[in-house]
Amino acid sequence: MRTRYAKGFVKCVVIIMATCLLGACTSPAYKTFSKEFQAYKALFIEQGRVVDTGNQGVSHSEGQGYGMLFSVVADDEKTFNQLWAWTKQTLQREDKLFHWRYVPCASGDKRCIDDPNNASDGDLLIAWALLRAADEWGNENFRQEAKAIILAMENALLYKLDKQTLLLPGEYGFVDKETSSVQVNLSYWVFPAIESVAKVSSRPGAWRKLRDSGIQLVLEAKFTQHKLPPDWLRIAANGLSVNETVNQEYGYNACRIPLHLAWAGIAQPQTYSAFNQWWQQDTTPATLNLVNGEPAEYQMTAGMQAVASAVTHLAYETPLEIDAISRKTDYFSASLILLSRMAVLDAGQ
């Protein structure tokens, strides 16, 4: 039997639905994210570029990818378009990958690029942001642009070593043919992005193998009594080491690894135990030297603390406690804060 509704009731439902679409029925977590993004935008985004305030005002592909992702989540299409336009015009190479760093200079254009190499985390983040933007705003051009980046990554950055598929940190400088070893950065395996990319790639199997290799390496790459993974890892036939790498620490790169795992719903308990024990200290150092075991003399940043809170919230259902972004927050900490909130939002919590 068909149910009849009064005209006033139908009109009320339509108004409520329209209001929800405009954002009034959003969750408290989403409202907090949107508010925090406004602070992030005011502090770090200038005319389409994300400024790394903790690193002499440079911009890099990582930051552009973060800014684009945050814009999509906050439903800020105008800011997204500005960020993507600057990124495409200033950082994108002819092969569709991105120069990794822009150092402000008088010309304010591509001539400010000081290194022709790319950074695969930035490439991956930008492609993921474009895919999410295509879904959010129905713009298929974004999806096609993402696919071009993904194809370029497949051609230049997915590297086979024995039976593993690895993600080169950049196109140049990370494969040592003399020792048959490869240097990688496990925080560049942004697992939720890899899963998203695999769905639109013509080579989904390669991305799934990349995902699996990343998880396995995180489980194996455990250094010192704390059993933490390094920022930079050398993979060779004789095993894993931090020898002759960019740095020999667990720190500002590797701190993202557990967030990427939890974000993708990778819920093996042993995956998080070492991180959780590290965070349980009365005062947790920001970094740890993985050769001599010496911790930093300063504690985790607000961004690192946000990661710890988000991961334990997702893995162990602990309360979520994340500091607000303020003028005292630098670019990287603010980015970690929004990434942590975004991971929780994506999990539907």
Coordinates of C-alpha atoms in Angstrom, one line a residue:
M1 CA 0.0 0.0 0.0
R2 CA 1.3 3.4 -0.9
T3 CA 1.7 5.9 1.9
R4 CA 0.4 9.4 1.4
Y5 CA 2.1 12.4 2.9
A6 CA 0.8 15.9 3.4
K7 CA 2.3 18.5 1.2
G8 CA 3.7 20.4 4.2
F9 CA 5.5 17.3 5.3
V10 CA 7.1 16.7 1.9
K11 CA 8.2 20.4 1.7
C12 CA 9.7 20.1 5.2
V13 CA 11.7 16.9 4.2
V14 CA 13.0 18.7 1.1
I15 CA 14.1 21.7 3.1
I16 CA 15.9 19.5 5.6
M17 CA 17.6 17.5 2.9
A18 CA 18.7 20.7 1.1
T19 CA 20.0 22.1 4.3
C20 CA 22.0 18.9 5.0
L21 CA 23.5 19.2 1.5
L22 CA 24.6 22.7 2.4
G23 CA 26.4 21.4 5.5
A24 CA 24.1 22.2 8.4
C25 CA 23.6 18.5 9.2
T26 CA 27.3 17.5 9.3
S27 CA 28.9 15.7 12.2
P28 CA 30.8 17.5 14.9
A29 CA 34.0 15.9 13.6
Y30 CA 33.5 17.3 10.2
K31 CA 32.7 20.8 11.5
T32 CA 35.9 20.6 13.5
F33 CA 37.9 19.6 10.5
S34 CA 36.4 22.4 8.4
K35 CA 37.2 25.0 11.1
E36 CA 40.7 23.7 11.4
F37 CA 41.1 23.8 7.6
Q38 CA 40.2 27.5 7.7
A39 CA 43.0 28.1 10.1
Y40 CA 45.4 26.0 8.0
K41 CA 44.4 28.0 4.9
A42 CA 45.0 31.3 6.6
L43 CA 48.4 30.3 8.0
F44 CA 49.9 28.3 5.2
I45 CA 48.2 28.8 1.8
E46 CA 49.3 31.8 -0.3
Q47 CA 47.9 32.2 -3.9
G48 CA 47.7 28.5 -4.6
R49 CA 50.9 27.3 -2.9
V50 CA 51.3 25.7 0.5
V51 CA 54.1 27.4 2.4
D52 CA 56.4 25.2 4.7
T53 CA 56.9 27.7 7.5
G54 CA 59.3 25.4 9.3
N55 CA 61.6 25.2 6.3
Q56 CA 62.4 28.7 5.0
G57 CA 59.1 29.2 3.2
V58 CA 59.6 26.6 0.5
S59 CA 56.8 24.7 -1.1
H60 CA 56.9 21.1 -2.2
S61 CA 54.7 18.5 -3.9
E62 CA 53.9 16.8 -0.6
G63 CA 52.4 20.1 0.8
Q64 CA 50.5 20.7 -2.4
G65 CA 49.0 17.2 -2.2
Y66 CA 48.1 17.7 1.4
G67 CA 46.4 21.1 0.7
M68 CA 44.5 19.6 -2.2
L69 CA 43.3 16.7 0.0
F70 CA 42.2 18.9 2.8
S71 CA 40.3 21.2 0.4
V72 CA 38.3 18.3 -0.9
V73 CA 37.4 17.1 2.5
A74 CA 36.4 20.7 3.5
D75 CA 34.4 21.0 0.2
D76 CA 36.4 24.1 -0.7
E77 CA 36.5 23.8 -4.5
K78 CA 37.8 27.3 -5.0
T79 CA 40.9 26.7 -2.9
F80 CA 41.4 23.3 -4.5
N81 CA 41.3 24.8 -7.9
Q82 CA 43.9 27.4 -6.9
L83 CA 46.2 24.8 -5.4
W84 CA 45.9 22.5 -8.4
A85 CA 46.5 25.4 -10.9
W86 CA 49.7 26.5 -9.1
T87 CA 50.9 22.9 -8.8
K88 CA 50.2 22.1 -12.4
Q89 CA 51.8 25.3 -13.7
T90 CA 54.8 25.4 -11.4
L91 CA 55.7 21.9 -10.3
Q92 CA 54.4 19.5 -12.9
R93 CA 57.0 18.0 -15.3
E94 CA 56.4 17.0 -18.9
D95 CA 56.2 13.4 -17.8
K96 CA 53.3 14.4 -15.4
L97 CA 55.3 13.8 -12.2
F98 CA 56.1 16.8 -10.1
H99 CA 59.3 18.6 -9.2
W100 CA 59.6 18.1 -5.5
R101 CA 60.7 21.5 -4.2
Y102 CA 60.1 25.2 -5.0
V103 CA 62.3 27.7 -3.3
P104 CA 60.8 31.3 -3.4
C105 CA 62.7 33.5 -5.9
A106 CA 62.2 36.7 -7.8
S107 CA 60.6 35.2 -10.8
G108 CA 58.0 33.2 -8.8
D109 CA 57.7 30.5 -11.5
K110 CA 59.4 27.3 -12.6
R111 CA 62.8 29.0 -12.4
C112 CA 62.4 28.7 -8.6
I113 CA 62.7 24.9 -8.8
D114 CA 66.1 23.9 -7.4
D115 CA 66.0 20.2 -8.0
P116 CA 64.6 18.4 -11.1
N117 CA 63.8 15.2 -9.1
N118 CA 60.4 14.3 -8.0
A119 CA 59.1 12.9 -4.6
S120 CA 56.8 9.9 -4.9
D121 CA 54.8 10.7 -1.8
G122 CA 53.9 14.1 -3.4
D123 CA 53.0 12.5 -6.7
L124 CA 50.8 9.9 -5.0
L125 CA 49.0 12.5 -2.7
I126 CA 48.3 14.8 -5.7
A127 CA 46.8 11.9 -7.7
W128 CA 44.7 10.8 -4.8
A129 CA 43.4 14.3 -4.2
L130 CA 42.4 14.6 -7.9
L131 CA 40.6 11.2 -7.7
R132 CA 38.7 12.4 -4.6
A133 CA 37.9 15.7 -6.2
A134 CA 36.5 13.9 -9.2
D135 CA 34.2 12.0 -7.0
E136 CA 33.3 14.9 -4.8
W137 CA 32.5 17.4 -7.5
G138 CA 31.8 15.2 -10.6
N139 CA 34.7 16.6 -12.6
E140 CA 36.0 13.9 -14.8
N141 CA 38.9 16.0 -16.0
F142 CA 40.4 15.6 -12.5
R143 CA 40.1 11.8 -12.9
Q144 CA 41.9 11.8 -16.2
E145 CA 44.7 14.0 -14.8
A146 CA 45.1 11.6 -11.9
K147 CA 45.3 8.7 -14.3
A148 CA 48.1 10.4 -16.2
I149 CA 50.1 10.8 -13.0
I150 CA 49.4 7.2 -12.0
L151 CA 50.7 6.0 -15.3
A152 CA 53.8 8.1 -15.0
M153 CA 54.4 6.6 -11.5
E154 CA 54.0 3.1 -12.8
N155 CA 56.6 3.8 -15.5
A156 CA 59.2 5.5 -13.3
L157 CA 58.6 4.7 -9.6
L158 CA 57.3 1.1 -9.2
Y159 CA 60.5 -0.9 -8.9
K160 CA 60.9 -4.7 -8.7
L161 CA 63.6 -6.1 -6.4
D162 CA 63.5 -9.8 -6.3
K163 CA 59.8 -10.6 -5.6
Q164 CA 59.0 -7.3 -4.0
T165 CA 57.4 -4.2 -5.7
L166 CA 58.9 -1.1 -4.2
L167 CA 58.1 2.6 -4.4
L168 CA 61.2 4.6 -5.3
P169 CA 61.2 7.9 -3.3
G170 CA 62.2 9.7 -6.5
E171 CA 63.1 8.8 -10.1
Y172 CA 66.8 9.4 -9.5
G173 CA 69.3 8.6 -6.8
F174 CA 67.8 5.7 -4.9
V175 CA 68.9 2.6 -6.7
D176 CA 72.5 1.5 -6.0
K177 CA 73.4 -0.9 -8.8
E178 CA 76.8 -1.6 -7.4
T179 CA 75.4 -3.1 -4.2
S180 CA 72.0 -4.1 -5.8
S181 CA 70.3 -2.2 -3.0
V182 CA 67.4 0.3 -3.0
Q183 CA 66.7 3.1 -0.5
V184 CA 63.1 3.6 0.3
N185 CA 60.9 5.7 2.6
L186 CA 58.1 3.7 4.1
S187 CA 56.1 6.7 5.0
Y188 CA 55.7 7.3 1.2
W189 CA 53.5 4.2 1.2
V190 CA 50.2 6.1 1.8
F191 CA 48.1 3.0 2.0
P192 CA 44.6 4.5 1.6
A193 CA 45.9 6.4 -1.5
I194 CA 47.4 3.2 -2.9
E195 CA 44.1 1.4 -2.5
S196 CA 42.3 4.3 -4.3
V197 CA 44.8 4.4 -7.1
A198 CA 44.6 0.6 -7.7
K199 CA 40.9 1.0 -8.4
V200 CA 41.5 3.2 -11.5
S201 CA 44.8 1.9 -12.7
S202 CA 45.2 -0.4 -15.7
R203 CA 47.7 -2.3 -13.5
P204 CA 45.8 -2.8 -10.2
G205 CA 47.9 -5.9 -9.4
A206 CA 51.1 -3.8 -9.3
W207 CA 49.6 -1.5 -6.7
R208 CA 48.3 -4.3 -4.6
K209 CA 51.8 -5.9 -4.6
L210 CA 53.2 -2.5 -3.6
R211 CA 50.7 -2.4 -0.7
D212 CA 51.7 -5.9 0.4
S213 CA 55.4 -5.1 0.2
G214 CA 54.9 -2.0 2.3
I215 CA 53.0 -3.8 5.0
Q216 CA 55.6 -6.6 5.1
L217 CA 58.5 -4.1 5.3
V218 CA 56.9 -2.2 8.2
L219 CA 56.6 -5.5 10.1
E220 CA 60.3 -6.4 9.3
A221 CA 62.0 -3.0 9.6
K222 CA 62.3 -2.9 13.4
F223 CA 65.4 -1.2 14.9
T224 CA 66.7 -0.8 18.5
Q225 CA 64.9 -2.1 21.6
H226 CA 61.9 0.0 20.6
K227 CA 61.5 -1.9 17.3
L228 CA 60.6 1.2 15.3
P229 CA 60.9 1.6 11.5
P230 CA 63.3 4.2 10.1
D231 CA 62.6 7.3 8.1
W232 CA 64.8 5.9 5.4
L233 CA 65.5 2.2 4.8
R234 CA 68.1 0.4 2.6
I235 CA 66.9 -2.9 1.2
A236 CA 69.6 -5.4 0.0
A237 CA 70.1 -9.1 -0.5
N238 CA 71.6 -9.4 2.9
G239 CA 68.7 -7.7 4.7
L240 CA 67.4 -4.3 5.9
S241 CA 69.6 -1.6 7.3
V242 CA 69.8 2.2 7.8
N243 CA 73.4 2.3 6.3
E244 CA 74.1 5.1 3.9
T245 CA 70.6 6.5 4.0
V246 CA 69.3 10.1 4.1
N247 CA 69.1 9.8 7.9
Q248 CA 69.2 7.1 10.5
E249 CA 66.3 8.1 12.6
Y250 CA 62.7 7.2 13.5
G251 CA 61.3 10.7 13.2
Y252 CA 59.5 13.2 11.0
N253 CA 58.9 10.8 8.2
A254 CA 58.3 7.5 9.9
C255 CA 55.9 9.0 12.4
R256 CA 53.3 9.0 9.6
I257 CA 53.6 5.2 9.0
P258 CA 51.1 4.0 11.7
L259 CA 48.6 6.6 10.6
H260 CA 48.7 5.4 7.0
L261 CA 48.2 1.8 8.2
A262 CA 45.3 2.6 10.5
W263 CA 43.7 4.9 7.9
A264 CA 43.6 1.9 5.5
G265 CA 42.1 -0.3 8.1
I266 CA 45.1 -2.6 8.3
A267 CA 44.3 -4.0 11.7
Q268 CA 46.9 -6.6 12.6
P269 CA 47.6 -6.0 16.3
Q270 CA 51.3 -6.5 16.0
T271 CA 51.4 -3.7 13.5
Y272 CA 50.8 -1.0 16.2
S273 CA 52.3 -2.5 19.3
A274 CA 55.8 -1.0 19.0
F275 CA 54.3 2.4 18.1
N276 CA 51.9 2.3 21.0
Q277 CA 54.6 1.3 23.5
W278 CA 56.8 4.2 22.2
W279 CA 53.9 6.7 22.7
Q280 CA 53.2 5.4 26.3
Q281 CA 56.3 7.1 27.7
D282 CA 55.8 9.9 30.1
T283 CA 57.6 12.3 27.7
T284 CA 57.9 10.8 24.2
P285 CA 60.9 12.1 22.2
A286 CA 60.2 13.4 18.7
T287 CA 63.0 11.3 17.1
L288 CA 65.2 8.3 17.9
N289 CA 68.6 7.6 16.5
L290 CA 68.4 4.0 15.3
V291 CA 72.1 3.4 15.3
N292 CA 73.1 4.5 18.8
G293 CA 69.6 4.5 20.4
E294 CA 69.8 8.1 21.5
P295 CA 66.5 10.0 21.7
A296 CA 65.9 13.6 20.8
E297 CA 66.1 16.1 23.7
Y298 CA 62.7 17.5 22.7
Q299 CA 59.3 15.8 22.8
M300 CA 56.9 14.9 20.1
T301 CA 55.3 17.8 18.2
A302 CA 51.6 18.5 18.4
G303 CA 51.3 16.9 15.0
M304 CA 53.0 13.7 16.1
Q305 CA 50.8 13.7 19.2
A306 CA 47.8 14.0 16.9
V307 CA 49.0 10.9 14.9
A308 CA 49.4 8.9 18.1
S309 CA 45.9 9.9 19.3
A310 CA 44.2 9.1 15.9
V311 CA 46.0 5.7 15.6
T312 CA 45.2 4.6 19.1
H313 CA 41.6 5.8 18.6
L314 CA 41.2 3.8 15.4
A315 CA 43.1 0.7 16.6
Y316 CA 42.1 0.6 20.3
E317 CA 39.1 2.9 20.5
T318 CA 40.7 5.3 22.9
P319 CA 39.4 8.9 23.1
L320 CA 40.5 11.2 20.4
E321 CA 42.5 14.2 21.7
I322 CA 44.0 16.5 19.1
D323 CA 45.3 20.0 19.7
A324 CA 43.8 22.9 17.6
I325 CA 46.0 24.5 14.9
S326 CA 47.3 27.9 16.0
R327 CA 49.8 30.5 15.0
K328 CA 52.4 28.5 17.0
T329 CA 51.8 25.4 14.8
D330 CA 54.2 25.0 11.9
Y331 CA 53.3 23.6 8.5
F332 CA 54.2 20.0 9.1
S333 CA 52.5 19.7 12.5
A334 CA 49.4 21.4 11.2
S335 CA 49.4 19.0 8.2
L336 CA 49.7 16.0 10.6
I337 CA 46.8 17.3 12.7
L338 CA 44.5 17.6 9.6
L339 CA 45.7 14.2 8.3
S340 CA 44.8 12.6 11.6
R341 CA 41.4 14.2 11.6
M342 CA 40.9 13.2 8.0
A343 CA 41.7 9.6 8.8
V344 CA 39.2 9.5 11.6
L345 CA 36.6 11.1 9.3
D346 CA 37.2 8.5 6.5
A347 CA 36.8 5.7 9.1
G348 CA 33.3 7.2 9.8
Q349 CA 34.1 8.0 13.5

